[in-house]
PDB file of C-alpha atoms in Angstrom:
ATOM      1  CA  MET A 106     -15.012 223.331 -95.723  1.00 46.00           C
ATOM      2  CA  ALA A 107     -14.774 226.100 -98.304  1.00 51.00           C
ATOM      3  CA  GLY A 108     -17.051 229.175 -98.346  1.00 60.00           C
ATOM      4  CA  TYR A 109     -20.120 227.953-100.268  1.00 59.00           C
ATOM      5  CA  GLY A 110     -20.050 224.525 -98.578  1.00 62.00           C
ATOM      6  CA  VAL A 111     -20.057 226.091 -95.117  1.00 63.00           C
ATOM      7  CA  ARG A 112     -22.916 228.430 -96.011  1.00 73.00           C
ATOM      8  CA  LEU A 113     -24.943 225.539 -97.440  1.00 69.00           C
ATOM      9  CA  VAL A 114     -24.385 223.326 -94.385  1.00 69.00           C
ATOM     10  CA  ARG A 115     -25.302 226.204 -92.050  1.00 68.00           C
ATOM     11  CA  LYS A 116     -28.485 226.874 -94.024  1.00 73.00           C
ATOM     12  CA  VAL A 117     -29.538 223.215 -94.130  1.00 72.00           C
ATOM     13  CA  SER A 118     -28.747 222.636 -90.444  1.00 72.00           C
ATOM     14  CA  SER A 119     -31.019 225.569 -89.522  1.00 71.00           C
ATOM     15  CA  THR A 120     -34.110 224.034 -91.149  1.00 76.00           C
ATOM     16  CA  ARG A 121     -36.942 222.378 -89.267  1.00 76.00           C
ATOM     17  CA  ALA A 122     -36.617 219.298 -91.519  1.00 76.00           C
ATOM     18  CA  PHE A 123     -33.011 218.874 -90.393  1.00 75.00           C
ATOM     19  CA  ALA A 124     -34.088 219.230 -86.752  1.00 71.00           C
ATOM     20  CA  LYS A 125     -36.630 216.427 -87.266  1.00 77.00           C
ATOM     21  CA  VAL A 126     -34.366 213.964 -89.073  1.00 77.00           C
ATOM     22  CA  ALA A 127     -30.853 214.665 -87.752  1.00 74.00           C
ATOM     23  CA  PRO A 128     -31.361 213.531 -84.125  1.00 72.00           C
ATOM     24  CA  HIS A 129     -32.390 210.077 -85.355  1.00 72.00           C
ATOM     25  CA  VAL A 130     -29.745 209.628 -88.028  1.00 76.00           C
ATOM     26  CA  ILE A 131     -26.544 211.513 -87.158  1.00 76.00           C
ATOM     27  CA  PRO A 132     -25.861 210.148 -83.629  1.00 74.00           C
ATOM     28  CA  ALA A 133     -26.477 206.508 -84.633  1.00 77.00           C
ATOM     29  CA  PHE A 134     -24.263 206.856 -87.706  1.00 76.00           C
ATOM     30  CA  ASP A 135     -21.533 208.609 -85.690  1.00 75.00           C
ATOM     31  CA  ARG A 136     -21.566 205.950 -82.943  1.00 76.00           C
ATOM     32  CA  THR A 137     -21.330 203.113 -85.472  1.00 79.00           C
ATOM     33  CA  VAL A 138     -18.503 204.596 -87.530  1.00 75.00           C
ATOM     34  CA  HIS A 139     -16.633 205.705 -84.395  1.00 71.00           C
ATOM     35  CA  ARG A 140     -16.816 202.157 -82.982  1.00 77.00           C
ATOM     36  CA  LEU A 141     -15.837 200.484 -86.286  1.00 80.00           C
ATOM     37  CA  THR A 142     -12.820 202.769 -86.718  1.00 76.00           C
ATOM     38  CA  ARG A 143     -11.744 202.374 -83.068  1.00 71.00           C
ATOM     39  CA  GLY A 144     -12.294 206.065 -82.369  1.00 70.00           C
ATOM     40  CA  LYS A 145     -10.417 207.403 -85.386  1.00 71.00           C
ATOM     41  CA  VAL A 146     -13.393 208.687 -87.414  1.00 71.00           C
ATOM     42  CA  LEU A 147     -16.407 210.756 -86.374  1.00 67.00           C
ATOM     43  CA  PRO A 148     -18.344 211.624 -89.573  1.00 67.00           C
ATOM     44  CA  SER A 149     -20.225 214.654 -88.209  1.00 67.00           C
ATOM     45  CA  ALA A 150     -16.878 216.194 -87.225  1.00 66.00           C
ATOM     46  CA  ARG A 151     -16.444 217.028 -90.916  1.00 66.00           C
ATOM     47  CA  MET A 152     -19.026 219.796 -90.296  1.00 68.00           C
ATOM     48  CA  LEU A 153     -18.142 220.736 -86.729  1.00 80.00           C
ATOM     49  CA  PRO A 154     -15.576 219.453 -84.262  1.00 89.00           C
ATOM     50  CA  GLY A 155     -17.048 216.616 -82.269  1.00 90.00           C
ATOM     51  CA  VAL A 156     -16.584 214.309 -79.318  1.00 94.00           C
ATOM     52  CA  ILE A 157     -18.132 211.120 -78.094  1.00 92.00           C
ATOM     53  CA  LEU A 158     -19.286 211.871 -74.548  1.00 97.00           C
ATOM     54  CA  THR A 159     -19.503 208.973 -72.115  1.00 98.00           C
ATOM     55  CA  ALA A 160     -21.458 210.031 -69.047  1.00 98.00           C
ATOM     56  CA  ARG A 161     -23.361 208.039 -66.445  1.00 98.00           C
ATOM     57  CA  GLY A 162     -27.134 208.054 -66.780  1.00 98.00           C
ATOM     58  CA  ALA A 163     -28.841 210.353 -64.270  1.00 97.00           C
ATOM     59  CA  ARG A 164     -31.162 207.584 -63.031  1.00 96.00           C
ATOM     60  CA  SER A 165     -29.507 204.340 -64.087  1.00 97.00           C
ATOM     61  CA  GLY A 166     -25.879 205.254 -63.419  1.00 97.00           C
ATOM     62  CA  LEU A 167     -24.983 203.228 -66.525  1.00 98.00           C
ATOM     63  CA  PRO A 168     -22.524 204.621 -69.085  1.00 98.00           C
ATOM     64  CA  ARG A 169     -24.228 206.468 -71.961  1.00 97.00           C
ATOM     65  CA  ARG A 170     -22.304 207.282 -75.151  1.00 94.00           C
ATOM     66  CA  THR A 171     -23.444 210.326 -77.096  1.00 94.00           C
ATOM     67  CA  PRO A 172     -21.797 211.857 -80.176  1.00 90.00           C
ATOM     68  CA  LEU A 173     -21.867 215.649 -79.850  1.00 94.00           C
ATOM     69  CA  ALA A 174     -20.648 218.708 -81.676  1.00 91.00           C
ATOM     70  CA  CYS A 175     -18.357 220.784 -79.518  1.00 96.00           C
ATOM     71  CA  MET A 176     -16.487 224.045 -79.548  1.00 96.00           C
ATOM     72  CA  PRO A 177     -12.844 223.491 -78.560  1.00 97.00           C
ATOM     73  CA  GLU A 178     -11.340 226.358 -76.598  1.00 97.00           C
ATOM     74  CA  ASP A 179      -7.773 227.548 -76.234  1.00 95.00           C
ATOM     75  CA  GLY A 180      -6.259 225.960 -73.165  1.00 93.00           C
ATOM     76  CA  GLY A 181      -7.615 222.460 -73.721  1.00 95.00           C
ATOM     77  CA  THR A 182     -11.259 222.867 -72.698  1.00 98.00           C
ATOM     78  CA  TRP A 183     -14.425 222.208 -74.697  1.00 98.00           C
ATOM     79  CA  ILE A 184     -17.895 223.737 -74.765  1.00 98.00           C
ATOM     80  CA  LEU A 185     -20.827 221.365 -75.249  1.00 98.00           C
ATOM     81  CA  ILE A 186     -24.060 222.919 -76.490  1.00 98.00           C
ATOM     82  CA  GLY A 187     -27.366 221.349 -75.409  1.00 97.00           C
ATOM     83  CA  SER A 188     -29.280 222.599 -78.431  1.00 95.00           C
ATOM     84  CA  ASN A 189     -31.210 219.380 -79.113  1.00 94.00           C
ATOM     85  CA  PHE A 190     -31.337 220.630 -82.727  1.00 88.00           C
ATOM     86  CA  GLY A 191     -33.786 223.354 -81.643  1.00 91.00           C
ATOM     87  CA  ARG A 192     -36.359 220.889 -80.373  1.00 90.00           C
ATOM     88  CA  PRO A 193     -38.294 221.313 -77.096  1.00 92.00           C
ATOM     89  CA  GLY A 194     -36.762 219.846 -73.978  1.00 95.00           C
ATOM     90  CA  HIS A 195     -33.187 219.627 -72.852  1.00 97.00           C
ATOM     91  CA  PRO A 196     -31.258 216.713 -74.336  1.00 96.00           C
ATOM     92  CA  VAL A 197     -30.883 213.779 -71.933  1.00 97.00           C
ATOM     93  CA  TRP A 198     -27.088 213.993 -71.909  1.00 98.00           C
ATOM     94  CA  THR A 199     -27.341 217.430 -70.224  1.00 98.00           C
ATOM     95  CA  THR A 200     -29.374 215.959 -67.364  1.00 98.00           C
ATOM     96  CA  ASN A 201     -26.802 213.177 -67.055  1.00 98.00           C
ATOM     97  CA  LEU A 202     -23.964 215.730 -66.730  1.00 98.00           C
ATOM     98  CA  LEU A 203     -25.873 217.750 -64.137  1.00 98.00           C
ATOM     99  CA  LYS A 204     -26.200 214.633 -61.973  1.00 98.00           C
ATOM    100  CA  HIS A 205     -22.805 213.070 -62.788  1.00 98.00           C
ATOM    101  CA  PRO A 206     -20.359 215.765 -63.993  1.00 98.00           C
ATOM    102  CA  GLU A 207     -17.362 213.426 -64.126  1.00 98.00           C
ATOM    103  CA  ALA A 208     -17.297 211.948 -67.614  1.00 98.00           C
ATOM    104  CA  GLU A 209     -15.059 210.930 -70.478  1.00 98.00           C
ATOM    105  CA  ILE A 210     -14.759 212.167 -74.041  1.00 98.00           C
ATOM    106  CA  SER A 211     -13.200 210.639 -77.087  1.00 94.00           C
ATOM    107  CA  TRP A 212     -11.451 213.546 -78.813  1.00 94.00           C
ATOM    108  CA  ARG A 213      -9.557 212.909 -82.044  1.00 88.00           C
ATOM    109  CA  GLY A 214      -9.137 209.249 -81.180  1.00 85.00           C
ATOM    110  CA  ARG A 215      -7.972 209.799 -77.578  1.00 93.00           C
ATOM    111  CA  ASP A 216      -9.999 209.100 -74.439  1.00 96.00           C
ATOM    112  CA  ILE A 217      -9.853 211.991 -71.951  1.00 98.00           C
ATOM    113  CA  ASP A 218     -11.326 212.123 -68.443  1.00 98.00           C
ATOM    114  CA  VAL A 219     -13.237 215.379 -67.962  1.00 98.00           C
ATOM    115  CA  ARG A 220     -15.390 217.226 -65.481  1.00 98.00           C
ATOM    116  CA  ALA A 221     -18.401 219.148 -66.833  1.00 98.00           C
ATOM    117  CA  ARG A 222     -19.619 222.424 -65.414  1.00 98.00           C
ATOM    118  CA  LEU A 223     -22.897 224.115 -66.390  1.00 98.00           C
ATOM    119  CA  LEU A 224     -22.207 227.705 -67.415  1.00 98.00           C
ATOM    120  CA  GLU A 225     -24.380 230.459 -65.957  1.00 98.00           C
ATOM    121  CA  GLY A 226     -24.595 234.235 -65.851  1.00 98.00           C
ATOM    122  CA  ALA A 227     -21.869 236.339 -67.445  1.00 98.00           C
ATOM    123  CA  GLU A 228     -19.696 233.289 -68.067  1.00 98.00           C
ATOM    124  CA  ARG A 229     -22.523 231.674 -70.063  1.00 98.00           C
ATOM    125  CA  GLU A 230     -23.205 234.894 -71.981  1.00 98.00           C
ATOM    126  CA  ALA A 231     -19.553 235.147 -73.043  1.00 98.00           C
ATOM    127  CA  ALA A 232     -19.476 231.492 -74.068  1.00 98.00           C
ATOM    128  CA  TRP A 233     -22.797 231.847 -75.943  1.00 98.00           C
ATOM    129  CA  ALA A 234     -21.408 234.785 -77.958  1.00 98.00           C
ATOM    130  CA  ALA A 235     -18.368 232.653 -78.865  1.00 97.00           C
ATOM    131  CA  VAL A 236     -20.622 229.705 -79.780  1.00 96.00           C
ATOM    132  CA  LEU A 237     -22.711 231.907 -82.111  1.00 96.00           C
ATOM    133  CA  ALA A 238     -19.571 233.235 -83.805  1.00 94.00           C
ATOM    134  CA  PHE A 239     -18.345 229.641 -84.137  1.00 92.00           C
ATOM    135  CA  TRP A 240     -21.631 228.213 -85.544  1.00 91.00           C
ATOM    136  CA  PRO A 241     -24.426 230.767 -86.202  1.00 91.00           C
ATOM    137  CA  PRO A 242     -27.242 228.176 -86.651  1.00 90.00           C
ATOM    138  CA  TYR A 243     -27.351 227.816 -82.858  1.00 94.00           C
ATOM    139  CA  ALA A 244     -29.182 231.179 -82.818  1.00 95.00           C
ATOM    140  CA  THR A 245     -31.951 229.611 -84.916  1.00 93.00           C
ATOM    141  CA  TYR A 246     -32.162 226.665 -82.531  1.00 94.00           C
ATOM    142  CA  GLN A 247     -32.472 229.033 -79.549  1.00 97.00           C
ATOM    143  CA  SER A 248     -35.199 231.058 -81.296  1.00 95.00           C
ATOM    144  CA  ARG A 249     -37.356 227.927 -81.624  1.00 94.00           C
ATOM    145  CA  VAL A 250     -37.442 227.014 -77.944  1.00 95.00           C
ATOM    146  CA  ASP A 251     -38.567 228.663 -74.715  1.00 96.00           C
ATOM    147  CA  ARG A 252     -35.801 227.057 -72.647  1.00 97.00           C
ATOM    148  CA  GLU A 253     -32.299 228.468 -72.375  1.00 98.00           C
ATOM    149  CA  ILE A 254     -29.907 226.163 -74.216  1.00 98.00           C
ATOM    150  CA  ARG A 255     -27.525 224.645 -71.690  1.00 98.00           C
ATOM    151  CA  LEU A 256     -23.804 225.158 -72.168  1.00 98.00           C
ATOM    152  CA  PHE A 257     -21.191 223.048 -70.409  1.00 98.00           C
ATOM    153  CA  ARG A 258     -17.461 223.589 -70.173  1.00 98.00           C
ATOM    154  CA  LEU A 259     -15.445 220.395 -70.039  1.00 98.00           C
ATOM    155  CA  GLN A 260     -12.057 220.447 -68.317  1.00 98.00           C
ATOM    156  CA  ARG A 261      -9.550 217.642 -68.037  1.00 98.00           C
ATOM    157  CA  ARG A 262      -9.505 215.811 -64.723  1.00 96.00           C
TER     158      ARG A 262
END
Protein backbone atom coordinates (compact mmCIF):
# COMPACT_ATOMS: atom_id res chain seq x y z
CA MET A 1 0.00 0.00 0.00
CA ALA A 2 1.42 3.39 -0.93
CA GLY A 3 1.96 6.24 1.57
CA TYR A 4 -1.46 7.95 1.69
CA GLY A 5 -3.34 4.62 1.57
CA VAL A 6 -1.41 3.28 4.55
CA ARG A 7 -1.99 6.46 6.55
CA LEU A 8 -5.71 6.38 5.76
CA VAL A 9 -6.09 2.71 6.73
CA ARG A 10 -4.16 3.30 9.97
CA LYS A 11 -6.37 6.29 10.81
CA VAL A 12 -9.62 4.46 10.05
CA SER A 13 -8.56 1.30 11.91
CA SER A 14 -7.88 3.41 15.03
CA THR A 15 -11.45 4.73 15.25
CA ARG A 16 -14.06 3.51 17.71
CA ALA A 17 -16.50 2.96 14.82
CA PHE A 18 -14.05 0.55 13.21
CA ALA A 19 -13.63 -1.27 16.54
CA LYS A 20 -17.42 -1.71 16.73
CA VAL A 21 -18.01 -2.91 13.18
CA ALA A 22 -14.80 -4.72 12.18
CA PRO A 23 -15.02 -7.68 14.60
CA HIS A 24 -18.40 -8.63 13.12
CA VAL A 25 -17.56 -8.13 9.46
CA ILE A 26 -13.86 -8.77 8.77
CA PRO A 27 -13.45 -12.27 10.31
CA ALA A 28 -16.62 -13.65 8.66
CA PHE A 29 -15.63 -12.21 5.28
CA ASP A 30 -12.06 -13.52 5.63
CA ARG A 31 -13.22 -17.03 6.59
CA THR A 32 -15.63 -17.21 3.65
CA VAL A 33 -13.19 -15.98 1.01
CA HIS A 34 -10.37 -18.11 2.44
CA ARG A 35 -12.58 -21.23 2.24
CA LEU A 36 -13.88 -20.43 -1.27
CA THR A 37 -10.35 -19.87 -2.60
CA ARG A 38 -8.98 -22.99 -0.88
CA GLY A 39 -6.65 -20.93 1.30
CA LYS A 40 -5.20 -18.77 -1.47
CA VAL A 41 -6.86 -15.45 -0.57
CA LEU A 42 -7.25 -13.68 2.77
CA PRO A 43 -8.77 -10.23 2.06
CA SER A 44 -7.65 -8.52 5.28
CA ALA A 45 -4.05 -9.50 4.46
CA ARG A 46 -4.10 -6.66 1.93
CA MET A 47 -3.82 -4.34 4.97
CA LEU A 48 -1.68 -6.49 7.24
CA PRO A 49 -0.19 -9.95 6.90
CA GLY A 50 -2.65 -12.51 8.16
CA VAL A 51 -3.18 -16.13 9.09
CA ILE A 52 -6.12 -18.37 9.73
CA LEU A 53 -5.51 -19.84 13.19
CA THR A 54 -7.04 -23.22 13.95
CA ALA A 55 -6.89 -23.87 17.68
CA ARG A 56 -8.91 -26.15 19.94
CA GLY A 57 -11.57 -24.45 22.05
CA ALA A 58 -10.54 -24.04 25.69
CA ARG A 59 -13.71 -25.72 26.98
CA SER A 60 -15.07 -27.69 24.03
CA GLY A 61 -11.79 -28.97 22.59
CA LEU A 62 -13.34 -28.50 19.13
CA PRO A 63 -11.34 -26.84 16.34
CA ARG A 64 -11.95 -23.08 16.07
CA ARG A 65 -10.87 -21.16 12.96
CA THR A 66 -10.05 -17.49 13.42
CA PRO A 67 -8.64 -15.09 10.82
CA LEU A 68 -6.01 -12.89 12.47
CA ALA A 69 -3.53 -10.20 11.57
CA CYS A 70 0.00 -11.24 12.41
CA MET A 71 3.50 -9.88 12.42
CA PRO A 72 5.86 -12.30 10.66
CA GLU A 73 9.35 -12.40 12.14
CA ASP A 74 12.69 -13.27 10.62
CA GLY A 75 13.40 -16.93 11.24
CA GLY A 76 9.94 -18.23 10.41
CA THR A 77 7.98 -17.26 13.52
CA TRP A 78 4.86 -15.11 13.85
CA ILE A 79 3.52 -12.76 16.51
CA LEU A 80 -0.23 -12.79 17.12
CA ILE A 81 -1.69 -9.73 18.83
CA GLY A 82 -4.76 -10.17 21.05
CA SER A 83 -5.97 -6.61 20.59
CA ASN A 84 -9.66 -7.43 20.13
CA PHE A 85 -9.79 -4.16 18.15
CA GLY A 86 -9.33 -2.23 21.42
CA ARG A 87 -12.47 -3.65 22.99
CA PRO A 88 -12.68 -4.84 26.62
CA GLY A 89 -11.87 -8.46 27.31
CA HIS A 90 -9.29 -10.74 25.80
CA PRO A 91 -10.33 -12.31 22.51
CA VAL A 92 -11.49 -15.93 22.88
CA TRP A 93 -8.74 -17.27 20.62
CA THR A 94 -6.14 -16.15 23.21
CA THR A 95 -7.83 -18.22 25.92
CA ASN A 96 -7.90 -21.17 23.53
CA LEU A 97 -4.12 -20.88 22.93
CA LEU A 98 -3.40 -20.61 26.65
CA LYS A 99 -5.22 -23.91 27.22
CA HIS A 100 -4.17 -25.66 23.98
CA PRO A 101 -0.95 -24.09 22.61
CA GLU A 102 -0.54 -26.63 19.81
CA ALA A 103 -2.37 -25.23 16.81
CA GLU A 104 -2.25 -24.81 13.06
CA ILE A 105 -2.09 -21.74 10.85
CA SER A 106 -2.82 -21.25 7.20
CA TRP A 107 -0.06 -18.93 5.98
CA ARG A 108 -0.01 -17.89 2.33
CA GLY A 109 -2.01 -20.94 1.34
CA ARG A 110 0.06 -23.47 3.32
CA ASP A 111 -1.03 -25.24 6.50
CA ILE A 112 1.67 -25.16 9.20
CA ASP A 113 1.63 -26.87 12.60
CA VAL A 114 2.67 -24.41 15.31
CA ARG A 115 3.08 -24.08 19.04
CA ALA A 116 2.00 -20.80 20.66
CA ARG A 117 3.76 -19.22 23.60
CA LEU A 118 2.44 -16.23 25.57
CA LEU A 119 5.11 -13.55 25.74
CA GLU A 120 5.88 -11.96 29.10
CA GLY A 121 8.34 -9.57 30.69
CA ALA A 122 11.26 -8.22 28.66
CA GLU A 123 10.50 -10.56 25.77
CA ARG A 124 6.96 -9.14 25.54
CA GLU A 125 8.22 -5.56 25.81
CA ALA A 126 10.63 -6.09 22.90
CA ALA A 127 7.92 -7.73 20.81
CA TRP A 128 5.43 -4.96 21.69
CA ALA A 129 7.89 -2.29 20.50
CA ALA A 130 8.29 -4.20 17.21
CA VAL A 131 4.49 -4.57 16.89
CA LEU A 132 3.99 -0.80 17.36
CA ALA A 133 6.63 -0.04 14.73
CA PHE A 134 4.93 -2.55 12.43
CA TRP A 135 1.35 -1.23 12.96
CA PRO A 136 1.02 1.90 15.16
CA PRO A 137 -2.79 1.66 15.65
CA TYR A 138 -2.17 -1.08 18.22
CA ALA A 139 -1.11 1.71 20.61
CA THR A 140 -4.60 3.21 20.29
CA TYR A 141 -6.17 -0.17 21.00
CA GLN A 142 -4.02 -0.57 24.13
CA SER A 143 -4.93 2.93 25.35
CA ARG A 144 -8.64 2.01 25.31
CA VAL A 145 -8.40 -1.01 27.59
CA ASP A 146 -7.24 -1.71 31.13
CA ARG A 147 -5.93 -5.19 30.27
CA GLU A 148 -2.50 -5.83 28.81
CA ILE A 149 -2.90 -6.96 25.21
CA ARG A 150 -1.69 -10.54 24.94
CA LEU A 151 1.09 -11.33 22.49
CA PHE A 152 1.87 -14.86 21.33
CA ARG A 153 4.86 -16.11 19.38
CA LEU A 154 4.08 -18.99 17.06
CA GLN A 155 6.86 -21.43 16.18
CA ARG A 156 6.73 -24.35 13.80
CA ARG A 157 6.33 -27.76 15.41
